[in-house]
Coordinates of C-alpha atoms in Angstrom, one line a residue:
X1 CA -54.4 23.9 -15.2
X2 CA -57.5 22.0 -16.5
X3 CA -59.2 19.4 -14.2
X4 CA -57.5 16.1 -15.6
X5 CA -54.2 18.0 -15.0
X6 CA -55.1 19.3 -12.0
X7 CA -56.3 16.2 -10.6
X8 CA -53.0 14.4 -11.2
X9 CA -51.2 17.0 -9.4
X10 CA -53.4 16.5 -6.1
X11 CA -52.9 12.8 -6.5
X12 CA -49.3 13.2 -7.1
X13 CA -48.7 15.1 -3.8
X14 CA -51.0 13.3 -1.7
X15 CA -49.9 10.0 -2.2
X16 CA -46.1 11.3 -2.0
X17 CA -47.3 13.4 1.3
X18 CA -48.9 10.2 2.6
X19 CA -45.7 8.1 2.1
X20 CA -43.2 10.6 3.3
X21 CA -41.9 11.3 0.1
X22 CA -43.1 14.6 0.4
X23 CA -42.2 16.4 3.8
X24 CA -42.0 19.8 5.4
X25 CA -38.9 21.3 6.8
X26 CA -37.4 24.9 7.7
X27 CA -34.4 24.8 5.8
X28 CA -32.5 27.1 4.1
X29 CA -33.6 27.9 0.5
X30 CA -32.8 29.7 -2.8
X31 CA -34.6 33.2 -2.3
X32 CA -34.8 35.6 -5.0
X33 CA -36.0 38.6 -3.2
X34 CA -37.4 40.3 -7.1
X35 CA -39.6 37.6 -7.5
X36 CA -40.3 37.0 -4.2
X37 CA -40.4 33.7 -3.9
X38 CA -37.6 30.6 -3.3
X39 CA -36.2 28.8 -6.2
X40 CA -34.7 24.9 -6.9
X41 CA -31.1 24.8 -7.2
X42 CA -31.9 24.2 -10.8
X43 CA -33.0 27.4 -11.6
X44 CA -29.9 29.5 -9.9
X45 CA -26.9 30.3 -12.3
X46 CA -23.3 30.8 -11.1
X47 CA -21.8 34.0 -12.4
X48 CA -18.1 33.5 -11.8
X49 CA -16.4 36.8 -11.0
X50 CA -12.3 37.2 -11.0
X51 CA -12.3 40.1 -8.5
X52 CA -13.4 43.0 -7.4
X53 CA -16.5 43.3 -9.6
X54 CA -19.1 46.3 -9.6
X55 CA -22.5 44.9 -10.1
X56 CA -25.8 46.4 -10.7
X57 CA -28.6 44.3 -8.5
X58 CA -32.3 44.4 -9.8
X59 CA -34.7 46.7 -7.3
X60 CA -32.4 48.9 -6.8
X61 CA -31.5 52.6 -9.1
X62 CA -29.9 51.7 -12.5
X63 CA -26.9 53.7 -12.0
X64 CA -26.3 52.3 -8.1
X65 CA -23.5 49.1 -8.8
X66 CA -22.3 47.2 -5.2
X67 CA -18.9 45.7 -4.6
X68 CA -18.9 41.8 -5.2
X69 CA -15.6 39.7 -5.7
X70 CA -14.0 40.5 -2.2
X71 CA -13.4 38.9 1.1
X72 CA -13.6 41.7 4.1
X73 CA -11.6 40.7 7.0
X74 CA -13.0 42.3 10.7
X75 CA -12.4 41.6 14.5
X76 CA -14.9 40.2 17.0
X77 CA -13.7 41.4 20.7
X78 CA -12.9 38.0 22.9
X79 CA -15.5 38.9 25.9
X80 CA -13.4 39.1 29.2
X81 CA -10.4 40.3 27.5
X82 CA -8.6 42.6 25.4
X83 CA -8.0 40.4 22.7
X84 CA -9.4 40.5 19.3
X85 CA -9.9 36.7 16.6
X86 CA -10.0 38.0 12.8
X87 CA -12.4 36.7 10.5
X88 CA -13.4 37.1 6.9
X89 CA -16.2 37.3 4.6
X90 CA -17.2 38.0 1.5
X91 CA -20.7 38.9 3.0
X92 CA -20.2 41.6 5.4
X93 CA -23.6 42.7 5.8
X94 CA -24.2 38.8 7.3
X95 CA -22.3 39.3 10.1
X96 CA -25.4 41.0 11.4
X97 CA -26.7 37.2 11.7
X98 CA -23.8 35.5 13.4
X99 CA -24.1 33.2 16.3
X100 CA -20.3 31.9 16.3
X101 CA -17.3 31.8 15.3
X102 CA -15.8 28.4 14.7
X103 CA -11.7 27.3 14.7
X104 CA -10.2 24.0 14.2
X105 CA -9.6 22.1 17.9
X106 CA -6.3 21.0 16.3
X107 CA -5.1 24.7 15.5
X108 CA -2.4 25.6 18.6
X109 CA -3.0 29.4 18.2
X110 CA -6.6 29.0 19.6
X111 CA -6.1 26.4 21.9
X112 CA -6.7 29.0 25.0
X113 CA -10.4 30.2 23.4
X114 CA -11.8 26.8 23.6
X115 CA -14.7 27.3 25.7
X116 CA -14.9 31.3 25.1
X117 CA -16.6 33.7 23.9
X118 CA -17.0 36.7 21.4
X119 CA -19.0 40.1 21.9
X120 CA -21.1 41.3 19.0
X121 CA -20.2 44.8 18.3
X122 CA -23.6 45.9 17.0
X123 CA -26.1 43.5 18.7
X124 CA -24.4 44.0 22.9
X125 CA -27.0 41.1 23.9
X126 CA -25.7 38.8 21.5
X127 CA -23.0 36.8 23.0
X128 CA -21.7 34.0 20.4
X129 CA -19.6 31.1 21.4
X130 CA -16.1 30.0 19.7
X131 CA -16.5 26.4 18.5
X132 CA -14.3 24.0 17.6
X133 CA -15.0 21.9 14.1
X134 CA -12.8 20.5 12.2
X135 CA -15.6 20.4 9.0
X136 CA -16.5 23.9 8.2
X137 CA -12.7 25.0 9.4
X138 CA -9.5 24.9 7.4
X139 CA -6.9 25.9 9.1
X140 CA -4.0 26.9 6.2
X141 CA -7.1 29.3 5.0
X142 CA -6.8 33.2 6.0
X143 CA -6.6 33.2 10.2
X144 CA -8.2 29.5 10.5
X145 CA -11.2 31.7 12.1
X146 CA -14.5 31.1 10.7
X147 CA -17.7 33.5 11.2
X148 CA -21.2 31.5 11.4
X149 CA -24.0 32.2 10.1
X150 CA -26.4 29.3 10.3
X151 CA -29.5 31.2 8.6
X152 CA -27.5 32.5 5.8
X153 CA -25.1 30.2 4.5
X154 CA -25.6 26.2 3.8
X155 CA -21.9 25.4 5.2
X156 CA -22.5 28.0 8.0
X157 CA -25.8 26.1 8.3
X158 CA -24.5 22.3 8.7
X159 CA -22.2 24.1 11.4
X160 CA -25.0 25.5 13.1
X161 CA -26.8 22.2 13.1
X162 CA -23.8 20.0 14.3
X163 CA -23.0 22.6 17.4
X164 CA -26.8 23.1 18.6
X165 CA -26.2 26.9 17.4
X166 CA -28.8 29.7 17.4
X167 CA -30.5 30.2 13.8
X168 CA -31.3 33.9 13.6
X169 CA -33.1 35.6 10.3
X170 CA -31.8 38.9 9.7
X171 CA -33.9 39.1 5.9
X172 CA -37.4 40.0 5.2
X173 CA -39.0 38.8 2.2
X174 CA -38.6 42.3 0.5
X175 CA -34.8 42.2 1.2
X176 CA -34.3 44.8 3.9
X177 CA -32.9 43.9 7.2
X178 CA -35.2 42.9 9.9
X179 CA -34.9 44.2 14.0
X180 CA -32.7 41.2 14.4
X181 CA -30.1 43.1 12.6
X182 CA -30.0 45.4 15.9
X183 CA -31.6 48.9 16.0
X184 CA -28.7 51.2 13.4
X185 CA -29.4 48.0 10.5
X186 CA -32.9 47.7 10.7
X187 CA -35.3 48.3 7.1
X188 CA -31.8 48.7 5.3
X189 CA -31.6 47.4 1.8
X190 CA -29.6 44.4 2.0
X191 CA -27.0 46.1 0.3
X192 CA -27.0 49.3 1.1
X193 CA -26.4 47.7 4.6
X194 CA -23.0 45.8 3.4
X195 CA -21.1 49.2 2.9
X196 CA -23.4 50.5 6.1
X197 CA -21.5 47.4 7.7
X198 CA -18.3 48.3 6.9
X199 CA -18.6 51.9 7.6
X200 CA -19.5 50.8 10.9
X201 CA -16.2 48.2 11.6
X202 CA -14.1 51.0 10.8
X203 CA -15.5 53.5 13.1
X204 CA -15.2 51.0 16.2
X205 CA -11.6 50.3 14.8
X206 CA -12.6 46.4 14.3
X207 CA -12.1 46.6 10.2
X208 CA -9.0 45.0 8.8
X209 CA -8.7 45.1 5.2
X210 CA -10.5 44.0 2.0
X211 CA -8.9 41.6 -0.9
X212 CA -9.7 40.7 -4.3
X213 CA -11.6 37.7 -4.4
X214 CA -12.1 35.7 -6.8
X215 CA -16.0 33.6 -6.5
X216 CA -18.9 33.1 -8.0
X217 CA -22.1 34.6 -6.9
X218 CA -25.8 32.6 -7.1
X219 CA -28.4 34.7 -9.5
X220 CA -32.0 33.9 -10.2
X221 CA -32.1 32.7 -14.0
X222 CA -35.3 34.2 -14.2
X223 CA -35.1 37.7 -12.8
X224 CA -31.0 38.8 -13.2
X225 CA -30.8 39.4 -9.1
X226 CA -28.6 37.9 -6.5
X227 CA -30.1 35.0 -4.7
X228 CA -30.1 35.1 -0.8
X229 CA -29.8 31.7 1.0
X230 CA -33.1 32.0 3.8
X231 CA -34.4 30.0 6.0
X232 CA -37.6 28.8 5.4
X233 CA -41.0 26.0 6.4
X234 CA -41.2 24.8 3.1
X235 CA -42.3 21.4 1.3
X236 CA -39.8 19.1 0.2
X237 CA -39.1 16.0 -2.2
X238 CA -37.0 13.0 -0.9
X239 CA -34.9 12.4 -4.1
X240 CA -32.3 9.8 -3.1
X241 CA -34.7 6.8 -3.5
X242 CA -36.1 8.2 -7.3
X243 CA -32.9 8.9 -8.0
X244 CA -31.6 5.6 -7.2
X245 CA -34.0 3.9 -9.2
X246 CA -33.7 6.1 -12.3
X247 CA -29.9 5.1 -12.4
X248 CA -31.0 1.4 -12.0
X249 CA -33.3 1.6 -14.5
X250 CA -31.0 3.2 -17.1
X251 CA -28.3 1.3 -16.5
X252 CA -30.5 -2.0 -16.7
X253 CA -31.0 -0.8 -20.8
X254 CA -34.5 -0.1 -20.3
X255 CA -33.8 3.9 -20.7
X256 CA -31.5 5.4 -23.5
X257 CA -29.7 8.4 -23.5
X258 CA -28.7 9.9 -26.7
X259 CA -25.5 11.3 -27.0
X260 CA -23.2 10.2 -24.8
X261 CA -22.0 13.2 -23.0
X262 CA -25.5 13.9 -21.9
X263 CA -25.7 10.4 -20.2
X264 CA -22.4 11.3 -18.4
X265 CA -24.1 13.7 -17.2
X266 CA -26.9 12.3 -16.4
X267 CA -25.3 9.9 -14.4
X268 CA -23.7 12.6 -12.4
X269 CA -26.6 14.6 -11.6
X270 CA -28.7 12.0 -10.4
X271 CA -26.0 10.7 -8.6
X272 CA -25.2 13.9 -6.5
X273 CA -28.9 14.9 -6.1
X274 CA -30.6 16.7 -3.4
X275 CA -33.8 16.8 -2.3
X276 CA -36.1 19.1 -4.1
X277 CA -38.3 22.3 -2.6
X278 CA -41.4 22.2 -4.7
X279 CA -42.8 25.4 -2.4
X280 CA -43.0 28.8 -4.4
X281 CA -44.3 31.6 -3.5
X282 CA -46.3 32.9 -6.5
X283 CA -50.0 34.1 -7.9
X284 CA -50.0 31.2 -10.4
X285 CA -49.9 27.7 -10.2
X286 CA -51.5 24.6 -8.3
X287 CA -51.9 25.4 -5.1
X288 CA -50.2 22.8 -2.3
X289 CA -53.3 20.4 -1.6
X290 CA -52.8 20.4 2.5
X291 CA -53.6 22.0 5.2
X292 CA -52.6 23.3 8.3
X293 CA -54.6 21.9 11.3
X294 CA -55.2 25.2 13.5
X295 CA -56.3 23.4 16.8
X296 CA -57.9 26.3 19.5
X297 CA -55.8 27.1 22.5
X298 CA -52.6 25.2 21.5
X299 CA -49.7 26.9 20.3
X300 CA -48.2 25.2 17.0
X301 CA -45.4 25.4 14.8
X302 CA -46.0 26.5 11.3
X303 CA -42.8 24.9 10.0
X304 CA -43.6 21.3 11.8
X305 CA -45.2 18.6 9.6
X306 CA -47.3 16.9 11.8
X307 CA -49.4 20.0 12.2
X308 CA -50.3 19.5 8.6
X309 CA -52.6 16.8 6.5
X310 CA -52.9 16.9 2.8
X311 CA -55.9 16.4 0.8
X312 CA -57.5 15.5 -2.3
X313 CA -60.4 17.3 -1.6
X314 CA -61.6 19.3 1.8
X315 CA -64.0 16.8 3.6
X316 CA -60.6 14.2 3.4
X317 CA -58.1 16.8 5.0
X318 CA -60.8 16.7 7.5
X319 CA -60.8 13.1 8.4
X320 CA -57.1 12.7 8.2
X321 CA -57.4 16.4 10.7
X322 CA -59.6 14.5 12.7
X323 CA -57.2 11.7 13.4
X324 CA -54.2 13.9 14.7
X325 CA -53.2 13.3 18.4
X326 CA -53.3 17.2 18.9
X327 CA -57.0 17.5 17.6
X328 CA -58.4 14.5 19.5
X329 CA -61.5 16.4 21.9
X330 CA -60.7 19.8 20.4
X331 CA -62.2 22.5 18.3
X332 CA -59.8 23.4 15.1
X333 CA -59.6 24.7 11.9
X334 CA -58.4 23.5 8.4
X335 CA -56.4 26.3 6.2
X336 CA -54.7 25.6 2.9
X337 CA -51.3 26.8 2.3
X338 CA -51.4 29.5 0.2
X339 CA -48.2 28.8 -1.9
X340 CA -48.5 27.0 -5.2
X341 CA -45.9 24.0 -6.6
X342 CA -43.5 24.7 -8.9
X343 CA -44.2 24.4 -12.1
X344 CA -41.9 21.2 -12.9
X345 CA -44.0 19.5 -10.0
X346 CA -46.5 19.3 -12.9
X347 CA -44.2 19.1 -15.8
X348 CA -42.8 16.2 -14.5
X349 CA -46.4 14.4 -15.1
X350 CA -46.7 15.1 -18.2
X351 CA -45.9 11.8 -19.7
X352 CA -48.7 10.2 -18.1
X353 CA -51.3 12.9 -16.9
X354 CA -51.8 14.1 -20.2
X355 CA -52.8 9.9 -21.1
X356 CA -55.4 10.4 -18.2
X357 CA -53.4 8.8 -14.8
X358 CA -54.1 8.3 -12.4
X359 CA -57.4 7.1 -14.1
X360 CA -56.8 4.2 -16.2
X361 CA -58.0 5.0 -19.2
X362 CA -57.5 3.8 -22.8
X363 CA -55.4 6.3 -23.8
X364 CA -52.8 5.5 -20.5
X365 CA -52.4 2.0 -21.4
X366 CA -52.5 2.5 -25.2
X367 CA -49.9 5.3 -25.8
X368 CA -47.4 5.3 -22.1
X369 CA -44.7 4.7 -21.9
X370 CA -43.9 6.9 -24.8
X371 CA -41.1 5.4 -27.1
X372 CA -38.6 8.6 -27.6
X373 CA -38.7 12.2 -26.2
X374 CA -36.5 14.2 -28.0
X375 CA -35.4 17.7 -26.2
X376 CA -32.7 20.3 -25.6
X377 CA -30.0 18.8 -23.5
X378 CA -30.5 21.8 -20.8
X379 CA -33.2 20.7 -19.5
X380 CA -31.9 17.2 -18.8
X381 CA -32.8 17.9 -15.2
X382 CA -34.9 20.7 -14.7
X383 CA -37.2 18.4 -16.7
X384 CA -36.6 15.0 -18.2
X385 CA -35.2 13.3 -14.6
X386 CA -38.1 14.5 -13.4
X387 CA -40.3 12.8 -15.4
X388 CA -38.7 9.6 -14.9
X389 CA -38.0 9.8 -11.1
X390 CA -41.9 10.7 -11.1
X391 CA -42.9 7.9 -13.5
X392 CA -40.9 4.7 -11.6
X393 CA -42.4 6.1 -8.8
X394 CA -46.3 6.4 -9.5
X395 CA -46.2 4.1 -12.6
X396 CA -43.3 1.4 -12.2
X397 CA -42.6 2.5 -15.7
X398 CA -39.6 4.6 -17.6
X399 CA -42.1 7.0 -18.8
X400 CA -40.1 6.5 -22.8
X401 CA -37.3 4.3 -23.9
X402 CA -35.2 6.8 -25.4
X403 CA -34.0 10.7 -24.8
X404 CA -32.5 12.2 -28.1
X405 CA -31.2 15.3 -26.6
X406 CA -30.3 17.9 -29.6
X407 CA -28.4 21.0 -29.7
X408 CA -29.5 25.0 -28.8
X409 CA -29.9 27.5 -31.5
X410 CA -28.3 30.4 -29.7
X411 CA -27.9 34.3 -30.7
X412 CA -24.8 36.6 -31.5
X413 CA -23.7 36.5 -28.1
X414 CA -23.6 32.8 -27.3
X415 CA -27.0 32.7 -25.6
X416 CA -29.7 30.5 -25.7
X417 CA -32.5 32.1 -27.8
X418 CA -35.7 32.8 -25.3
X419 CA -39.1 34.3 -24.7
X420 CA -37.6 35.8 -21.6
X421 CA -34.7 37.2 -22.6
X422 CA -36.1 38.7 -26.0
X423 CA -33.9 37.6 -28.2
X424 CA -36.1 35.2 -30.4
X425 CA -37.6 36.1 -33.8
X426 CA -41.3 37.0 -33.4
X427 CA -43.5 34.3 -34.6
X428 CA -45.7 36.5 -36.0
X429 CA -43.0 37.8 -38.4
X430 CA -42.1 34.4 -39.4
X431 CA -46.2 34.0 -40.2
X432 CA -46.7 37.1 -41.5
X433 CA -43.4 38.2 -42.9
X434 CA -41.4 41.4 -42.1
X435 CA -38.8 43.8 -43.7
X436 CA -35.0 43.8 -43.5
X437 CA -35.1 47.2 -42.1
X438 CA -37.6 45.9 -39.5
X439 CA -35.3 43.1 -38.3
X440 CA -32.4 45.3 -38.2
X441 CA -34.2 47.8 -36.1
X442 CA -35.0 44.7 -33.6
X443 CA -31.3 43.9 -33.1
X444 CA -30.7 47.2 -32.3
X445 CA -33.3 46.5 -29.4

């Protein structure tokens, strides 16, 4: 957080802002609702679950455990009829936030609901339309009926965005349900309204049955809870292009990676990348250099880029303001987004910001590019592609010429030893020394 770091950061985003690297977008992110904030697909682990699985979620009481590891099957009501379509989900408490249901325009059991709709039983003004798409639909599975949610699922979300579909938010940022989740829903704890949900299907007679399941659930690597896809305006990183030219780059020779499993994998990660929300919603951190241009008297979308400009400083946000279309001959404002980057934003300048870029000092051209970095092969993404997508980019350089990436010391249980999970040997004892019985009482801990 000094100023040489600091300034590198601003540079960074401003001159990936400027070239549209760096863009804004209301998409659907990682949202861990314990820490409050949204999180890179990087930082979400998978826990895979066989079945029915009781699980205790963080923020809620100890001894409270909520059913995961089954898929609920319920009836919407075809409006104009007496018919009933079957769905499934292994979310019930989403169905709050459906706009659709979605069947293959190939299946001949739904050929006569083309063009129909379905009555939500909690939400009477909601009336959602069948689709057909042959994408998000596979017909052998269950009834070959799909539920959509487009602002709580990515597939459901791709859906939503092919067949012009109504996005509706049922989450606040504290995870309780919000008034779009109809009046009987509303300031429930997310899961406390899944059995609420439930309850509810089987007093209008819509519930069908529940099955094992076997799935895997997101959770925040950090905090232990369940992450919650949410739509939100957040700032993004094109990574196709980087990536590209990381691959290129390596497999021209002029980047090493050491052994040869972790290039495999290399290969494959940069290879499927996605583009990167850098947005989080903490107390700590660098804060986003740009600003939103609050014009008097027009309304404006929060989530739309063009109502932002970035800066390196104040007074140039304000010349860049003054340029905008929608400010010309009007009075506005400048504010500064209040969320901060993530923290691998910076990490990923560390090759060369710690040299002094983007001044070009002695150190910069003396000691970058480095000649080997040698780290932990799990953080081969979070960290080291990274600094190389980041380094072709602002320096035309492969920030080093080799990655050694070594093995994890890991405890009893097959974990890798931490700070956050506890379960490393206190440096002070290793300075100062301690007693057997001491360290046995700390692995009783």
């Amino acid at each position: 957080m000094n100023d040489a770091l600091s300034k590198a950061v601003v540079e960074t985003f401003c001159r990936l802002h400027e070239d549209g690297t760096i863009y804004r977008a209301n998409r659907l992110v990682n949202w861990c609702v314990k820490l409050n904030t949204t999180l890179s697909n990087l930082e979400v682990d998978q826990k895979e679950l066989s079945g029915r699985t009781l699980i205790s979620v963080p923020g809620y009481d100890p001894k409270e455990k909520f059913e995961f590891g089954v898929i609920t099957s319920f009836a919407y009501p075809i409006e104009g009829s007496d018919e009933k379509i079957i769905v499934a989900t292994t979310r019930p408490e989403t169905m709050l936030g459906d706009t659709a249901v979605a069947i293959h325009p190939d299946d001949p059991r739904y050929t006569h609901l083309h063009g129909k709709f379905v009555r939500h039983p909690f939400i009477p003004d909601r009336k959602m339309p069948i689709v057909c798409d042959p994408i998000v639909v596979d017909m052998s599975f269950g009834t070959g009926a799909v539920k959509i949610t487009p602002a709580h699922d990515p597939n459901d979300y791709a859906c939503g965005t092919r067949n012009n579909l109504e996005f509706i938010n049922i989450l606040n940022d504290d995870g309780t349900l919000n008034a779009n989740a109809g009046e009987r829903f509303k300031g429930m704890k997310r899961f406390h309204a899944r059995g609420a949900v439930v309850g509810a299907l089987k007093e209008l007679g819509l519930y069908i049955e529940a099955k094992d399941n076997p799935m895997s659930i997101p959770i925040c690597s950090k905090s232990g809870d369940v992450i919650e896809p949410i739509m939100k305006p957040q700032w993004w990183v094109k990574c196709q292009d980087m990536a590209d030219a990381a691959i290129a780059r390596t497999k021209a020779g002029e980047l090493v990676i050491t052994p040869k499993q972790s290039e495999a994998q290399w290969y494959r990660w940069l290879e499927g990348i996605q583009d990167w929300c850098i947005s989080r919603q903490l107390w700590w951190g660098h804060r986003c250099p740009v600003y939103f241009v609050d014009v008097d008297g027009v309304e404006q979308d929060n989530a739309d880029g063009a109502n932002w400009v970035s800066g390196r400083n104040y007074e140039e946000a304000l010349e860049k303001a003054k340029k905008l279309d929608i400010a010309q001959g009007k009075n506005f404002t400048l504010r500064q987004d209040e969320d901060v980057l993530d923290t691998w934003f910076s990490s990923g300048l560390w090759p060369f910001s710690t040299v002094g870029w983007p001044d070009k000092t002695q150190d910069f051209s003396t000691f970058y590019p480095a000649s080997i970095l040698e780290t932990g092969w799990d953080i081969l993404f979070f960290w080291v592609a990274r600094m190389v997508m980041l380094g072709i980019k602002l320096t035309d350089k492969v920030p080093f010429g080799e990655v050694l990436c070594h093995a994890l010391v890991r405890d009893a249980h097959g974990r890798k030893m931490s700070k956050s999970l506890g379960n490393v040997i206190d440096p002070i004892d290793v300075i100062e020394g301690t007693s057997l019985e001491s360290l046995h009482a700390k692995l009783l801990e």
